[in-house]
Amino acid sequence: MQIYHPSLPLRFASSKHSTLSTLYAVLRTTTSPSTLRLYSIFGPPGTSGEMTSPSSGDNNNKRKATDEPISPPPVRRKVQSSISKDAVANFFSPKQQQKQQQQQGPKNAGTEIVWTERAAADDGSPTTLLVGRFVPEAQKELGTDGPQTARRKIAAFDLDSTLIVTQSGKKFSNDPGDWRWWHPNVPSRLQALYNNESYRIVIFSNQAGLKLHPGPGGGNSKGPKAPAAAARAKVDAFKKKCAAVLRDLGVPTTVYAATERDRYRKPRTGMWAEVCADYGIPEADVDLEHSVFVGDAGGRVERRSAPAAAPKDFSCSDRNFAHNLGVPYATPEEFFLRDPPREFAREFDLAEYPYADGEEGGAPLFEKKEEQDIVLFCGPPGSGKSTFFWKHLEPLSYERVNQDTLKTRAKCLKAASAFLDDGRSIVVDNTNPDEAGRAEWIELAKRHDVPIRCVWFQTPRAICEHNNAVRAISKSLNPEARSAVPPIAFNGYFSRFRQPTIKEGLQHVLPVKFKFRGTKEEYAIWGQYYI
């Protein structure tokens, strides 16, 4: 069986369906495209009108035991009649009456999306989450889609390149009418999930290009009134596009659009918490095993060989989002087309950094060997320098000199000299990526006649960026309330980095590899994906 596509004519298996063919011709002039897509083409006699997936029967698409779980395959069901009483009555009604019904517009044309905005914190911060809830009039009248309705399974989807793509072929488009379904069977699959399988349908979309508060003092951007007006127009266009998509889909759906890099942005789980609150479902009561998240950012590697070449994914954020939620993940190809899973790779894999219960055995990571000395840290932002100081050096009575708190290198050198004059040992808790920066501290050690050694933090950049995001999101893991470091800081460090050596005048270089060191409760926060 084939699924109807608007560009293809409807065909019937035999002449005894000629009456249905005539009826379809009439319905095609009186029924919206979204309804027509629900009509399936009748197969040969004896098939009972069963609808099958486009890829059903393909043995090459069978999943392996080692494949990651994805949404359960659609159950083979008999097609329910899509011909309503109104459509049949219209078939036998006068042409003038049919014309009047055509002028009423497409299905759900009078149904509006209710839009709201939400802030990531209750501290007066500007709103950053855009939420649009769509409920067709039929469900409103019957009261079948309120929060009290028991739907514990959630089918969640990314929007762009998962449910829809641009009609024009452009990567991005601000035209609210420039869209089409990612595949013709997308709407029918979502309708079946809602109508036949009792799923709650939601859409999660990262929309960093939208600014809810543009202009001076708005919190999102700076600039004159013209850019602010353009930003508002972009938000309006997004709303109109979502309205068109959801009306065409025709089942209750809520779209959540994260516009900033806060707790709402995938793979962070803020939008999921909003869904549970909106529908009155305690997070612990969600049927995670049978829920699913579908998105195109799965970290798939480039494929150059058969069956078809395919580029690598731009990120792994959708797969990581599903990991954080604890629900099965699928790409659009796997979910809608039953394609076999492709190879994927994460830049940073949490599985390589499991929680280690208890204290580390063996010798301590750091020992004080001199009565007075300087310990010079070398490592990128987010590499664990400050945590290492508080855990290992502060108990040994080292004084900390940190440019984040003192603001300038000159003030750091001045404070360090004062501590050394007072007979104290110091830790220089800065990044110190190159020889030129380290040379100032080596010269200071010579002037005060104290040894200087270096602790070199060999933390990969991906983990540093992860730690930076965790620190910005979690107050408990950010006791100093430091702001997130911008990407330019990481670029600057790694472009200037030169490995520290004793040839520079250092007495010793101690390499430290990254390992999460904290409580189980802290790891529950750290051990999620944030970027």
Coordinates of C-alpha atoms in Angstrom, one line a residue, residues 200-417:
R200 CA 1.0 13.5 23.7
I201 CA 2.6 15.4 20.7
V202 CA 5.1 18.2 21.4
I203 CA 7.7 20.0 19.5
F204 CA 11.0 21.2 20.9
S205 CA 13.0 23.7 18.8
N206 CA 16.2 25.7 19.4
Q207 CA 15.6 29.1 17.9
A208 CA 18.6 31.2 18.8
G209 CA 17.8 33.5 15.8
L210 CA 14.6 34.7 17.5
K211 CA 14.9 37.7 19.9
L212 CA 11.9 38.2 22.2
H213 CA 13.3 41.4 23.6
P214 CA 15.3 43.2 20.9
G215 CA 16.8 46.6 21.2
P216 CA 18.4 48.7 23.9
G217 CA 17.6 47.4 27.3
G218 CA 15.8 44.4 25.9
G219 CA 18.3 41.9 27.1
N220 CA 18.8 40.1 23.8
S221 CA 20.5 42.5 21.4
K222 CA 21.7 46.1 20.9
G223 CA 20.9 48.4 18.2
P224 CA 18.5 51.1 16.8
K225 CA 14.8 50.6 16.3
A226 CA 15.1 49.2 12.8
P227 CA 16.8 46.0 13.9
A228 CA 14.3 45.7 16.8
A229 CA 11.4 45.9 14.3
A230 CA 13.1 43.3 12.1
A231 CA 13.5 41.0 15.1
R232 CA 9.9 41.3 16.1
A233 CA 8.9 40.6 12.5
K234 CA 11.0 37.5 12.6
V235 CA 9.2 36.3 15.7
D236 CA 5.8 37.0 14.1
A237 CA 6.9 35.1 10.9
F238 CA 7.9 32.1 13.1
K239 CA 4.5 32.1 14.8
K240 CA 2.6 32.2 11.5
K241 CA 4.7 29.3 10.2
C242 CA 4.0 27.2 13.3
A243 CA 0.3 28.1 13.0
A244 CA 0.2 26.9 9.4
V245 CA 2.0 23.7 10.3
L246 CA -0.1 22.8 13.3
R247 CA -3.4 23.6 11.5
D248 CA -2.4 21.3 8.7
L249 CA -1.4 18.6 11.2
G250 CA -4.8 19.0 12.9
V251 CA -4.1 17.3 16.3
P252 CA -3.4 19.0 19.6
T253 CA 0.2 20.0 19.7
T254 CA 2.4 22.3 21.7
V255 CA 5.5 23.9 20.3
Y256 CA 8.3 25.1 22.6
A257 CA 11.0 27.4 21.1
A258 CA 14.1 28.2 23.1
T259 CA 15.6 31.5 22.1
E260 CA 18.6 31.8 24.4
R261 CA 21.4 29.6 25.7
D262 CA 19.8 29.0 29.1
R263 CA 18.2 26.0 30.7
Y264 CA 15.6 25.7 28.0
R265 CA 18.0 25.1 25.1
K266 CA 18.4 21.5 24.0
P267 CA 20.1 19.3 25.2
R268 CA 19.2 20.9 28.5
T269 CA 15.9 19.7 29.9
G270 CA 14.1 22.9 30.8
M271 CA 11.5 22.5 28.0
W272 CA 10.7 19.0 29.1
A273 CA 10.0 20.2 32.6
E274 CA 7.6 22.8 31.1
V275 CA 5.7 20.1 29.2
C276 CA 5.2 18.0 32.4
A277 CA 4.0 21.1 34.2
D278 CA 1.7 22.2 31.4
Y279 CA -0.1 18.9 31.2
G280 CA -0.1 18.1 34.9
I281 CA 2.1 15.0 34.6
P282 CA 4.7 14.5 37.3
E283 CA 8.0 13.8 35.7
A284 CA 8.2 10.5 37.5
D285 CA 4.9 9.4 36.0
V286 CA 5.9 9.8 32.3
D287 CA 6.2 6.5 30.5
L288 CA 9.8 7.1 29.4
E289 CA 10.3 3.6 28.0
H290 CA 7.6 4.2 25.4
S291 CA 8.1 7.9 24.9
V292 CA 10.5 9.1 22.1
F293 CA 12.4 12.1 20.9
V294 CA 13.0 12.5 17.1
G295 CA 15.5 15.0 15.8
D296 CA 18.1 15.4 13.0
A297 CA 21.1 16.4 15.2
G298 CA 22.2 12.8 16.0
G299 CA 26.0 13.2 15.6
R300 CA 26.0 10.9 12.5
V301 CA 29.3 10.7 10.8
E302 CA 29.8 11.4 7.1
R303 CA 28.9 8.4 4.9
R304 CA 30.7 8.2 1.5
S305 CA 29.7 4.7 0.4
A306 CA 26.5 2.9 -0.5
P307 CA 23.6 2.9 -0.2
A308 CA 23.9 6.7 -0.5
A309 CA 26.4 9.3 0.5
A310 CA 25.3 11.5 3.4
P311 CA 27.0 14.5 5.2
K312 CA 27.8 14.4 8.9
D313 CA 25.3 16.0 11.3
F314 CA 26.0 19.5 12.5
S315 CA 25.8 18.4 16.1
C316 CA 24.7 15.6 18.5
S317 CA 22.4 17.8 20.6
D318 CA 19.2 15.9 19.8
R319 CA 20.6 12.5 20.7
N320 CA 22.1 14.1 23.8
F321 CA 18.8 15.6 24.7
A322 CA 17.1 12.2 24.6
H323 CA 19.9 10.8 26.7
N324 CA 19.3 13.5 29.4
L325 CA 15.6 12.7 29.4
G326 CA 16.1 8.9 29.5
V327 CA 13.8 8.3 26.4
P328 CA 14.6 6.4 23.2
Y329 CA 16.0 8.5 20.3
A330 CA 15.5 8.3 16.6
T331 CA 16.5 10.3 13.6
P332 CA 13.8 11.3 11.1
E333 CA 15.0 8.7 8.7
E334 CA 14.8 6.0 11.3
F335 CA 11.4 7.0 12.7
F336 CA 9.5 8.0 9.6
L337 CA 11.2 5.9 6.9
R338 CA 12.4 2.9 8.9
D339 CA 16.0 3.4 7.7
P340 CA 18.6 1.4 9.7
P341 CA 20.7 3.5 12.2
R342 CA 23.8 5.1 10.9
E343 CA 27.2 5.3 12.7
F344 CA 27.5 8.3 15.0
A345 CA 30.1 9.8 17.3
R346 CA 30.0 12.2 20.2
E347 CA 32.7 14.8 20.6
F348 CA 32.4 14.3 24.3
D349 CA 31.0 11.0 25.7
L350 CA 29.8 11.0 29.3
A351 CA 30.3 7.2 29.3
E352 CA 34.1 7.8 29.4
Y353 CA 33.7 9.8 32.6
P354 CA 31.6 7.7 35.0
Y355 CA 31.0 8.5 38.6
A356 CA 33.8 7.0 40.8
D357 CA 32.4 6.3 44.2
G358 CA 34.7 7.0 47.2
E359 CA 38.1 8.8 47.4
E360 CA 40.9 8.1 45.0
G361 CA 43.4 5.6 46.2
G362 CA 47.2 5.8 46.0
A363 CA 49.4 8.9 46.4
P364 CA 47.7 12.3 46.7
L365 CA 47.5 14.3 43.5
F366 CA 49.5 17.2 45.0
E367 CA 52.0 17.4 47.9
K368 CA 53.7 20.5 49.4
K369 CA 57.4 19.9 49.0
E370 CA 58.8 23.4 49.9
E371 CA 58.4 25.6 52.9
Q372 CA 57.5 28.5 50.5
D373 CA 56.9 28.3 46.8
I374 CA 54.8 29.4 43.8
V375 CA 52.5 27.0 42.0
L376 CA 51.6 28.2 38.5
F377 CA 48.5 26.7 36.9
C378 CA 48.3 26.2 33.2
G379 CA 45.0 25.2 31.6
P380 CA 42.0 26.5 29.6
P381 CA 38.9 27.9 31.1
G382 CA 36.7 25.2 32.6
S383 CA 39.6 22.7 33.0
G384 CA 39.1 22.3 36.7
K385 CA 41.8 24.7 38.0
S386 CA 39.8 26.4 40.8
T387 CA 38.2 23.1 41.9
F388 CA 41.7 21.6 42.1
F389 CA 42.9 24.5 44.2
W390 CA 40.0 24.3 46.7
K391 CA 40.3 20.6 47.1
H392 CA 44.1 20.1 47.1
L393 CA 46.0 23.3 47.8
E394 CA 43.8 25.5 50.0
P395 CA 44.0 22.8 52.8
L396 CA 47.8 23.2 52.5
S397 CA 47.6 26.9 53.3
Y398 CA 48.3 28.2 49.8
E399 CA 47.0 31.7 49.0
R400 CA 45.1 32.0 45.7
V401 CA 45.8 34.7 43.2
N402 CA 43.2 34.8 40.5
Q403 CA 42.7 37.3 37.7
D404 CA 38.9 36.7 37.5
T405 CA 38.6 38.3 41.0
L406 CA 41.4 40.8 40.8
K407 CA 40.6 41.8 37.2
T408 CA 44.1 42.7 35.9
R409 CA 47.5 41.0 35.7
A410 CA 49.2 44.0 37.4
K411 CA 46.9 43.6 40.4
C412 CA 47.7 39.8 40.5
L413 CA 51.4 40.4 40.5
K414 CA 51.1 43.0 43.2
A415 CA 49.0 40.7 45.4
A416 CA 51.4 37.8 44.8
S417 CA 54.4 39.9 45.9

